[in-house]
């Protein structure tokens, strides 16, 4: 997979269980849980929430996980996994708060789109919550459009999709 770069950003494939990826996935879960519960998530809650992460499905041949570095520090992550022969799903997309508005979100999405294409996908889909406004803004800015629900669950409130065009 190609390394994607934006000024001061570099995004590369990395195992979802690596130390940097684990730290970022835990930060992602802590942030989304804190927003959902309107109070800081506890370490026990983060442990429980990340125990069900789909790490085994975020590795080739059915998926990919990436980590973005900003100024030499791991500051973003995301995964893509095949749902079927043409659709791949984005998951665990996260940019650390201190690194937001620096181009990292776009570099992260570009790397994930390239990974999805490499897996044979022609469409990217995702689900998210309405309160995750920064993420929703990032997706719309990069060509995602609201689509009908393709799954269900307590934390799924809005769905997005994007057709992928081979480079």
mmCIF file with all atom_site columns, N, CA, C and O in Angstrom, residues 27 30 32 48 54 61 72 75 77 85 90 94 110 119 130 135-137 139 149 164:
data_model
loop_
_atom_site.group_PDB
_atom_site.id
_atom_site.type_symbol
_atom_site.label_atom_id
_atom_site.label_alt_id
_atom_site.label_comp_id
_atom_site.label_asym_id
_atom_site.label_entity_id
_atom_site.label_seq_id
_atom_site.pdbx_PDB_ins_code
_atom_site.Cartn_x
_atom_site.Cartn_y
_atom_site.Cartn_z
_atom_site.occupancy
_atom_site.B_iso_or_equiv
_atom_site.pdbx_formal_charge
_atom_site.auth_seq_id
_atom_site.auth_comp_id
_atom_site.auth_asym_id
_atom_site.auth_atom_id
_atom_site.pdbx_PDB_model_num
ATOM 1  N N  . UNK A 1 27  ? -8.019  5.716   22.710 1.00 0.00 ? 27  UNK A N  1
ATOM 2  C CA . UNK A 1 27  ? -8.361  7.148   22.755 1.00 0.00 ? 27  UNK A CA 1
ATOM 3  C C  . UNK A 1 27  ? -9.659  7.400   21.996 1.00 0.00 ? 27  UNK A C  1
ATOM 4  O O  . UNK A 1 27  ? -10.506 8.186   22.456 1.00 0.00 ? 27  UNK A O  1
ATOM 5  N N  . UNK A 1 30  ? -12.494 6.101   24.210 1.00 0.00 ? 30  UNK A N  1
ATOM 6  C CA . UNK A 1 30  ? -12.674 6.992   25.370 1.00 0.00 ? 30  UNK A CA 1
ATOM 7  C C  . UNK A 1 30  ? -13.414 8.256   24.960 1.00 0.00 ? 30  UNK A C  1
ATOM 8  O O  . UNK A 1 30  ? -14.322 8.718   25.671 1.00 0.00 ? 30  UNK A O  1
ATOM 9  N N  . UNK A 1 32  ? -15.483 8.766   22.229 1.00 0.00 ? 32  UNK A N  1
ATOM 10 C CA . UNK A 1 32  ? -16.879 8.557   21.829 1.00 0.00 ? 32  UNK A CA 1
ATOM 11 C C  . UNK A 1 32  ? -17.736 8.140   23.023 1.00 0.00 ? 32  UNK A C  1
ATOM 12 O O  . UNK A 1 32  ? -18.900 8.532   23.117 1.00 0.00 ? 32  UNK A O  1
ATOM 13 N N  . UNK A 1 48  ? -13.509 -2.615  28.330 1.00 0.00 ? 48  UNK A N  1
ATOM 14 C CA . UNK A 1 48  ? -14.663 -3.406  27.865 1.00 0.00 ? 48  UNK A CA 1
ATOM 15 C C  . UNK A 1 48  ? -15.031 -3.029  26.433 1.00 0.00 ? 48  UNK A C  1
ATOM 16 O O  . UNK A 1 48  ? -15.328 -3.900  25.612 1.00 0.00 ? 48  UNK A O  1
ATOM 17 N N  . UNK A 1 54  ? -12.928 -5.143  16.119 1.00 0.00 ? 54  UNK A N  1
ATOM 18 C CA . UNK A 1 54  ? -12.792 -6.160  15.060 1.00 0.00 ? 54  UNK A CA 1
ATOM 19 C C  . UNK A 1 54  ? -11.367 -6.270  14.523 1.00 0.00 ? 54  UNK A C  1
ATOM 20 O O  . UNK A 1 54  ? -11.147 -6.295  13.318 1.00 0.00 ? 54  UNK A O  1
ATOM 21 N N  . UNK A 1 61  ? -6.489  -10.602 4.216  1.00 0.00 ? 61  UNK A N  1
ATOM 22 C CA . UNK A 1 61  ? -6.995  -10.144 2.924  1.00 0.00 ? 61  UNK A CA 1
ATOM 23 C C  . UNK A 1 61  ? -8.364  -9.473  2.981  1.00 0.00 ? 61  UNK A C  1
ATOM 24 O O  . UNK A 1 61  ? -8.857  -9.024  1.952  1.00 0.00 ? 61  UNK A O  1
ATOM 25 N N  . UNK A 1 72  ? 5.881   13.265  13.624 1.00 0.00 ? 72  UNK A N  1
ATOM 26 C CA . UNK A 1 72  ? 6.577   12.133  14.211 1.00 0.00 ? 72  UNK A CA 1
ATOM 27 C C  . UNK A 1 72  ? 5.810   11.382  15.287 1.00 0.00 ? 72  UNK A C  1
ATOM 28 O O  . UNK A 1 72  ? 6.290   10.373  15.790 1.00 0.00 ? 72  UNK A O  1
ATOM 29 N N  . UNK A 1 75  ? -0.978  9.958   15.621 1.00 0.00 ? 75  UNK A N  1
ATOM 30 C CA . UNK A 1 75  ? -2.061  10.876  15.974 1.00 0.00 ? 75  UNK A CA 1
ATOM 31 C C  . UNK A 1 75  ? -3.381  10.573  15.281 1.00 0.00 ? 75  UNK A C  1
ATOM 32 O O  . UNK A 1 75  ? -4.355  11.289  15.503 1.00 0.00 ? 75  UNK A O  1
ATOM 33 N N  . UNK A 1 77  ? -5.908  7.178   13.299 1.00 0.00 ? 77  UNK A N  1
ATOM 34 C CA . UNK A 1 77  ? -6.013  5.777   12.924 1.00 0.00 ? 77  UNK A CA 1
ATOM 35 C C  . UNK A 1 77  ? -7.353  5.535   12.256 1.00 0.00 ? 77  UNK A C  1
ATOM 36 O O  . UNK A 1 77  ? -8.265  6.368   12.326 1.00 0.00 ? 77  UNK A O  1
ATOM 37 N N  . UNK A 1 85  ? -18.594 -8.367  -1.721 1.00 0.00 ? 85  UNK A N  1
ATOM 38 C CA . UNK A 1 85  ? -17.725 -8.263  -2.881 1.00 0.00 ? 85  UNK A CA 1
ATOM 39 C C  . UNK A 1 85  ? -17.465 -6.862  -3.398 1.00 0.00 ? 85  UNK A C  1
ATOM 40 O O  . UNK A 1 85  ? -16.513 -6.646  -4.132 1.00 0.00 ? 85  UNK A O  1
ATOM 41 N N  . UNK A 1 90  ? -15.785 1.631   6.741  1.00 0.00 ? 90  UNK A N  1
ATOM 42 C CA . UNK A 1 90  ? -14.818 2.357   7.566  1.00 0.00 ? 90  UNK A CA 1
ATOM 43 C C  . UNK A 1 90  ? -15.177 2.148   9.024  1.00 0.00 ? 90  UNK A C  1
ATOM 44 O O  . UNK A 1 90  ? -16.350 2.142   9.391  1.00 0.00 ? 90  UNK A O  1
ATOM 45 N N  . UNK A 1 94  ? -10.262 8.006   13.583 1.00 0.00 ? 94  UNK A N  1
ATOM 46 C CA . UNK A 1 94  ? -9.975  8.895   14.717 1.00 0.00 ? 94  UNK A CA 1
ATOM 47 C C  . UNK A 1 94  ? -8.762  9.763   14.407 1.00 0.00 ? 94  UNK A C  1
ATOM 48 O O  . UNK A 1 94  ? -7.744  9.278   13.898 1.00 0.00 ? 94  UNK A O  1
ATOM 49 N N  . UNK A 1 110 ? -7.850  9.280   2.594  1.00 0.00 ? 110 UNK A N  1
ATOM 50 C CA . UNK A 1 110 ? -7.217  8.897   1.324  1.00 0.00 ? 110 UNK A CA 1
ATOM 51 C C  . UNK A 1 110 ? -6.548  7.529   1.452  1.00 0.00 ? 110 UNK A C  1
ATOM 52 O O  . UNK A 1 110 ? -6.666  6.684   0.555  1.00 0.00 ? 110 UNK A O  1
ATOM 53 N N  . UNK A 1 119 ? -8.454  -3.837  -1.704 1.00 0.00 ? 119 UNK A N  1
ATOM 54 C CA . UNK A 1 119 ? -9.175  -5.033  -1.275 1.00 0.00 ? 119 UNK A CA 1
ATOM 55 C C  . UNK A 1 119 ? -10.262 -5.433  -2.272 1.00 0.00 ? 119 UNK A C  1
ATOM 56 O O  . UNK A 1 119 ? -10.931 -6.442  -2.087 1.00 0.00 ? 119 UNK A O  1
ATOM 57 N N  . UNK A 1 130 ? -24.968 10.920  15.602 1.00 0.00 ? 130 UNK A N  1
ATOM 58 C CA . UNK A 1 130 ? -25.233 12.324  15.260 1.00 0.00 ? 130 UNK A CA 1
ATOM 59 C C  . UNK A 1 130 ? -24.364 13.291  16.048 1.00 0.00 ? 130 UNK A C  1
ATOM 60 O O  . UNK A 1 130 ? -24.017 14.362  15.553 1.00 0.00 ? 130 UNK A O  1
ATOM 61 N N  . UNK A 1 135 ? -16.538 14.282  12.883 1.00 0.00 ? 135 UNK A N  1
ATOM 62 C CA . UNK A 1 135 ? -16.402 13.151  11.957 1.00 0.00 ? 135 UNK A CA 1
ATOM 63 C C  . UNK A 1 135 ? -17.375 13.294  10.801 1.00 0.00 ? 135 UNK A C  1
ATOM 64 O O  . UNK A 1 135 ? -17.000 13.109  9.633  1.00 0.00 ? 135 UNK A O  1
ATOM 65 N N  . UNK A 1 136 ? -18.613 13.640  11.105 1.00 0.00 ? 136 UNK A N  1
ATOM 66 C CA . UNK A 1 136 ? -19.609 13.794  10.047 1.00 0.00 ? 136 UNK A CA 1
ATOM 67 C C  . UNK A 1 136 ? -19.185 14.880  9.062  1.00 0.00 ? 136 UNK A C  1
ATOM 68 O O  . UNK A 1 136 ? -19.329 14.715  7.846  1.00 0.00 ? 136 UNK A O  1
ATOM 69 N N  . UNK A 1 137 ? -18.662 15.981  9.567  1.00 0.00 ? 137 UNK A N  1
ATOM 70 C CA . UNK A 1 137 ? -18.180 17.051  8.696  1.00 0.00 ? 137 UNK A CA 1
ATOM 71 C C  . UNK A 1 137 ? -17.030 16.594  7.814  1.00 0.00 ? 137 UNK A C  1
ATOM 72 O O  . UNK A 1 137 ? -16.963 16.944  6.626  1.00 0.00 ? 137 UNK A O  1
ATOM 73 N N  . UNK A 1 139 ? -16.428 13.508  6.769  1.00 0.00 ? 139 UNK A N  1
ATOM 74 C CA . UNK A 1 139 ? -16.931 12.603  5.733  1.00 0.00 ? 139 UNK A CA 1
ATOM 75 C C  . UNK A 1 139 ? -17.596 13.379  4.590  1.00 0.00 ? 139 UNK A C  1
ATOM 76 O O  . UNK A 1 139 ? -17.316 13.123  3.419  1.00 0.00 ? 139 UNK A O  1
ATOM 77 N N  . UNK A 1 149 ? -29.865 3.145   5.998  1.00 0.00 ? 149 UNK A N  1
ATOM 78 C CA . UNK A 1 149 ? -29.209 2.260   6.969  1.00 0.00 ? 149 UNK A CA 1
ATOM 79 C C  . UNK A 1 149 ? -28.889 0.913   6.330  1.00 0.00 ? 149 UNK A C  1
ATOM 80 O O  . UNK A 1 149 ? -29.714 0.344   5.622  1.00 0.00 ? 149 UNK A O  1
ATOM 81 N N  . UNK A 1 164 ? -16.178 4.543   -4.955 1.00 0.00 ? 164 UNK A N  1
ATOM 82 C CA . UNK A 1 164 ? -14.735 4.638   -5.120 1.00 0.00 ? 164 UNK A CA 1
ATOM 83 C C  . UNK A 1 164 ? -14.385 4.505   -6.590 1.00 0.00 ? 164 UNK A C  1
ATOM 84 O O  . UNK A 1 164 ? -14.929 3.646   -7.287 1.00 0.00 ? 164 UNK A O  1
#
